[in-house]
């Protein structure tokens, strides 16, 4: 028994701490928002300002968030980095009709010392590029951009792609870090990275329609509150926070 | 160690290479972050919250893994029964499942729409997006590490002292607790160190099953990734990574030392 | 006085089938003599409850420990049967006195000094009593193991090759000490050995086990 004795106080302490931290769902209303990582700055600030409920926001890749909602995770709002995931969930009857609440732009970011100043430079030999994985919205938008390029240029750029990241923040990280010379990210991410990277705008004709859609998740206990949250995204403090982070208003 | 033969020299070089490779990325993190920045990182509330949450949830997960896993490993480690190989494979399965898939699996089993979702809701237990869910995810991905070591440690025990205990009047549980467990302690400790270290770094399953909610489910690894989405986040992420490494190393070291194996390597019964 | 130890069992072994039947009276010492592989240790294990034969019966006095026909098979901890293992099987993580104290039927506060007292009678002084089994000599380990087995106040005693792990120099003295010790016990004692001299010197009767069968005691 003596061998197990040291474990007992540790286990008791752990138990107490654990149950102390798990207050359950009751006591003051809580709104659970699932949002794409690129919305971290903007919606993080909005959550702090929102009045009427405690907003807790989980930021992750839109594909993971959609998977969670499909499995019945108790979320109230889903804000995706595209329109496709919310649309699919709407068709499956899991969310209300989605609405575009912000637009973003895709930009090219390059490491400060990489010497890359334009899209054309991406095709050169020895350049390392990071893009988003095909299942994440930023990856799809990147491929849309590349699809609009002439075939030869597209092939050269694709040949230089060294990694496909599961989330846009990883693409940013790789470029800041020097693991990649350049990467395709949202304008808002480039803004957040500030002086760590050089931002290169893409020509208007290549720019894909980067629209962020939000929807209220069906079946939750807070649907009325969720709709108020959405309203704030369109014309309240939420809209202001989005603007401040660099998002464009919905058309 | 002065090499005495070509092979000895070769293996020494191989060791040096392996060590350098494994240690380099970790050293690089510290090289990139000044000590001042490290301390600053500890000062932010989100960093402290994340670290504290990581410590609490992994401790709880380990307590459960030890409490349930030790007797289970004893049974599997010492008895031959039909389907034993299958049981061991099942125990090791989470090791080969990608963490994100593990998260989906947990949702499918324990989420609101999952197999046991209804039963859980009946008892009022919330797991998804709750701290309890973090503990569940941690148990799932790290238990196999402990169980594997524990099964091997119990299996390697000399059975005769256990039988002697029985003839001296000890029932199966007393023999297990007072003879088997102390004898297997070094192996159990190393299994615990492995499992705990793994739990501290767990990311994918936690993110999917419990979400990334600061204070409730955003453990240190999740917080590190969240930092990347913030302005000047990269440096903060590095700093938090460095802190996590130090904490993990301290934890691993103390578990191994307390386990009785010492750092000298040779087994000595305490 | 615990009564007579009776054993009847049929046990298939690797190369042969063991069929034994024997009886040991209280205070009597029976030696089981035979070559290795003949099944001697298995006989002891059946009596102790560590091995369950497909068919057999074991009883001590009024108590029945095993009766396959009636579906009765008491686990070892319910039989007060002491077994001295061939390699002593001391608990490696416990000091010598703790090994002995393990089975002492005494309240917690008294266990240490009772164990020390018992070890003293076996010639193990206080300082040696604080040592771990790994740090004891072969002879000391044998005595600690004996002390431990007797501390539990068993109602029957089984000894598996009690002297064979000792070096020849220690063996002679140990045999004399064992002889005196056994003489003072009033319970059935079975001693497994491969040495006819040992059997002669330690036991009242000898039973020969050959090819799974017990030849008529000589």
Coordinates of N, CA, C and O in Angstrom, one line a residue, chain B residues 157-172 174-179 181-186 267-270, chain C residues 45 48 50 75-83 85 87-94 99 101-103 111 132 134 148-150 152:
Chain B
X157 N 8.1 -9.4 -14.3 CA 8.3 -9.7 -12.9 C 8.5 -11.2 -12.6 O 7.9 -12.1 -13.3
X158 N 9.3 -11.5 -11.7 CA 9.4 -12.9 -11.2 C 8.2 -13.3 -10.5 O 7.7 -12.6 -9.5
X159 N 7.5 -14.3 -10.9 CA 6.2 -14.7 -10.3 C 6.3 -15.3 -8.9 O 5.3 -15.3 -8.2
X160 N 7.5 -15.8 -8.6 CA 7.5 -16.5 -7.3 C 7.3 -15.6 -6.0 O 6.5 -16.1 -5.2
X161 N 7.8 -14.4 -6.0 CA 7.5 -13.6 -4.8 C 6.0 -13.4 -4.7 O 5.4 -13.3 -3.6
X162 N 5.3 -13.3 -5.9 CA 3.9 -13.1 -5.8 C 3.2 -14.3 -5.3 O 2.2 -14.2 -4.5
X163 N 3.6 -15.5 -5.7 CA 3.1 -16.7 -5.2 C 3.4 -16.8 -3.7 O 2.5 -17.2 -2.9
X164 N 4.6 -16.4 -3.3 CA 4.9 -16.5 -1.9 C 4.0 -15.6 -1.1 O 3.5 -16.0 0.0
X165 N 3.7 -14.5 -1.6 CA 2.8 -13.6 -0.9 C 1.4 -14.3 -0.7 O 0.8 -14.2 0.4
X166 N 1.0 -15.0 -1.7 CA -0.3 -15.7 -1.6 C -0.3 -16.8 -0.5 O -1.2 -16.9 0.3
X167 N 0.8 -17.5 -0.5 CA 0.9 -18.5 0.6 C 1.0 -17.9 2.0 O 0.8 -18.6 3.0
X168 N 1.5 -16.7 2.0 CA 1.6 -16.0 3.3 C 0.3 -15.3 3.7 O 0.2 -14.6 4.7
X169 N -0.8 -15.6 3.0 CA -2.1 -15.1 3.4 C -2.6 -13.8 2.7 O -3.6 -13.3 3.0
X170 N -1.8 -13.4 1.7 CA -2.2 -12.2 1.0 C -3.2 -12.6 -0.2 O -2.9 -13.5 -0.9
X171 N -4.3 -11.9 -0.3 CA -5.2 -12.1 -1.4 C -4.6 -11.5 -2.7 O -3.6 -10.9 -2.6
X172 N -5.2 -11.8 -3.8 CA -4.7 -11.3 -5.1 C -4.5 -9.8 -5.1 O -3.4 -9.3 -5.6
X174 N -3.8 -7.8 -2.5 CA -2.7 -7.4 -1.6 C -1.4 -7.8 -2.2 O -0.4 -7.0 -2.1
X175 N -1.4 -8.9 -2.9 CA -0.1 -9.3 -3.5 C 0.2 -8.3 -4.6 O 1.4 -7.9 -4.8
X176 N -0.8 -7.9 -5.4 CA -0.6 -6.9 -6.4 C -0.1 -5.6 -5.9 O 0.9 -5.1 -6.3
X177 N -0.7 -5.1 -4.9 CA -0.4 -3.8 -4.4 C 0.9 -3.7 -3.6 O 1.6 -2.8 -3.7
X178 N 1.2 -4.8 -2.8 CA 2.3 -4.7 -1.9 C 3.6 -5.3 -2.5 O 4.7 -5.1 -2.0
X179 N 3.4 -6.2 -3.4 CA 4.6 -6.9 -4.0 C 4.8 -6.5 -5.5 O 5.9 -6.1 -5.9
X181 N 3.4 -4.1 -7.5 CA 3.6 -2.7 -7.9 C 5.0 -2.1 -7.4 O 5.7 -1.5 -8.3
X182 N 5.4 -2.4 -6.2 CA 6.8 -1.9 -5.8 C 7.9 -2.5 -6.7 O 8.8 -1.8 -7.1
X183 N 7.7 -3.7 -7.0 CA 8.8 -4.3 -7.9 C 8.8 -3.8 -9.3 O 9.8 -3.7 -9.9
X184 N 7.6 -3.4 -9.8 CA 7.5 -2.9 -11.1 C 7.7 -1.4 -11.2 O 7.6 -0.8 -12.3
X185 N 8.0 -0.8 -10.1 CA 8.0 0.7 -10.1 C 8.8 1.4 -11.1 O 8.3 2.3 -11.7
X186 N 10.0 1.0 -11.3 CA 10.8 1.7 -12.4 C 10.1 1.7 -13.7 O 10.1 2.7 -14.4
X267 N 19.4 -1.0 -12.6 CA 18.2 -1.2 -11.7 C 18.7 -1.5 -10.3 O 19.5 -2.4 -10.1
X268 N 18.1 -0.9 -9.3 CA 18.4 -1.2 -8.0 C 17.1 -1.2 -7.2 O 16.4 -0.3 -7.2
X269 N 16.8 -2.3 -6.5 CA 15.6 -2.4 -5.7 C 15.7 -1.4 -4.5 O 16.8 -1.4 -3.9
X270 N 14.7 -0.7 -4.2 CA 14.9 0.3 -3.2 C 14.5 -0.3 -1.9 O 13.4 -0.9 -1.7
Chain C
X45 N 3.1 -27.6 -4.9 CA 2.3 -26.5 -5.4 C 0.8 -26.9 -5.3 O -0.1 -26.0 -5.0
X48 N -0.2 -26.4 -1.7 CA -0.2 -25.0 -1.3 C -1.4 -24.3 -2.0 O -1.8 -23.2 -1.5
X50 N -1.3 -23.5 -5.3 CA -0.8 -22.7 -6.5 C -1.0 -23.4 -7.8 O -0.8 -22.9 -8.8
X75 N -8.3 -20.8 -2.4 CA -7.1 -20.2 -2.9 C -6.0 -20.2 -1.8 O -6.3 -20.4 -0.6
X76 N -4.8 -20.0 -2.2 CA -3.7 -20.2 -1.3 C -3.8 -19.4 0.0 O -3.5 -19.9 1.1
X77 N -4.3 -18.2 -0.1 CA -4.4 -17.3 1.1 C -5.4 -17.8 2.1 O -5.3 -17.4 3.3
X78 N -6.2 -18.8 1.7 CA -7.2 -19.3 2.7 C -6.7 -20.6 3.3 O -7.3 -21.1 4.2
X79 N -5.6 -21.1 2.8 CA -5.0 -22.3 3.4 C -3.9 -21.9 4.2 O -3.1 -21.1 3.8
X80 N -3.8 -22.2 5.4 CA -2.6 -21.8 6.2 C -1.5 -22.8 6.0 O -1.1 -23.5 6.9
X81 N -1.0 -22.7 4.7 CA 0.1 -23.7 4.4 C 1.3 -23.0 4.0 O 1.3 -22.2 3.0
X82 N 2.4 -23.2 4.7 CA 3.6 -22.5 4.4 C 4.4 -23.2 3.4 O 4.5 -24.4 3.3
X83 N 5.0 -22.4 2.4 CA 5.8 -23.0 1.4 C 7.1 -22.2 1.3 O 7.1 -21.0 1.1
X85 N 10.1 -21.6 -0.9 CA 10.5 -21.8 -2.3 C 11.9 -22.1 -2.5 O 12.7 -21.8 -1.7
X87 N 14.2 -20.9 -4.4 CA 15.1 -19.8 -4.4 C 14.7 -18.7 -3.4 O 15.0 -17.6 -3.6
X88 N 13.8 -19.1 -2.5 CA 13.4 -18.3 -1.4 C 12.3 -17.3 -1.7 O 11.5 -16.9 -0.9
X89 N 12.4 -16.7 -2.9 CA 11.3 -15.8 -3.4 C 11.1 -14.7 -2.4 O 9.9 -14.3 -2.1
X90 N 12.1 -14.1 -1.8 CA 11.9 -13.0 -0.9 C 11.4 -11.8 -1.7 O 11.7 -11.6 -2.9
X91 N 10.7 -10.8 -1.1 CA 10.3 -9.6 -1.7 C 11.4 -8.7 -1.9 O 12.0 -8.2 -1.0
X92 N 11.8 -8.5 -3.2 CA 13.1 -7.7 -3.4 C 13.1 -6.3 -3.0 O 14.1 -5.7 -2.7
X93 N 11.9 -5.7 -2.9 CA 11.9 -4.2 -2.6 C 11.7 -4.0 -1.1 O 11.6 -2.8 -0.7
X94 N 11.6 -5.1 -0.3 CA 11.4 -4.9 1.1 C 12.7 -5.3 1.9 O 13.3 -6.3 1.5
X99 N 10.1 -8.3 5.1 CA 9.6 -9.6 4.5 C 9.0 -10.5 5.6 O 8.0 -11.1 5.4
X101 N 7.8 -9.5 8.5 CA 6.6 -8.8 9.1 C 5.4 -9.0 8.2 O 4.3 -8.8 8.7
X102 N 5.6 -9.3 7.0 CA 4.5 -9.3 6.0 C 3.4 -10.1 6.5 O 2.2 -9.8 6.3
X103 N 3.7 -11.3 7.0 CA 2.6 -12.2 7.4 C 2.4 -12.3 8.9 O 1.6 -13.1 9.3
X111 N 4.7 -4.9 14.8 CA 5.3 -5.8 13.8 C 6.8 -5.8 13.7 O 7.4 -6.8 13.5
X132 N 18.4 -5.3 2.3 CA 17.6 -5.8 1.3 C 18.1 -7.2 0.9 O 19.2 -7.5 1.1
X134 N 18.8 -8.5 -1.7 CA 20.0 -8.5 -2.7 C 21.3 -8.4 -2.0 O 22.3 -8.8 -2.5
X148 N 10.2 -16.0 7.6 CA 9.0 -15.4 7.0 C 7.9 -16.5 6.9 O 6.8 -16.2 7.2
X149 N 8.3 -17.7 6.4 CA 7.3 -18.7 6.3 C 6.7 -19.1 7.6 O 5.5 -19.3 7.7
X150 N 7.6 -19.2 8.7 CA 7.1 -19.6 10.0 C 6.3 -18.4 10.7 O 5.5 -18.7 11.5
X152 N 4.1 -16.7 9.6 CA 2.7 -16.8 9.3 C 1.9 -17.9 10.1 O 0.7 -18.1 10.0

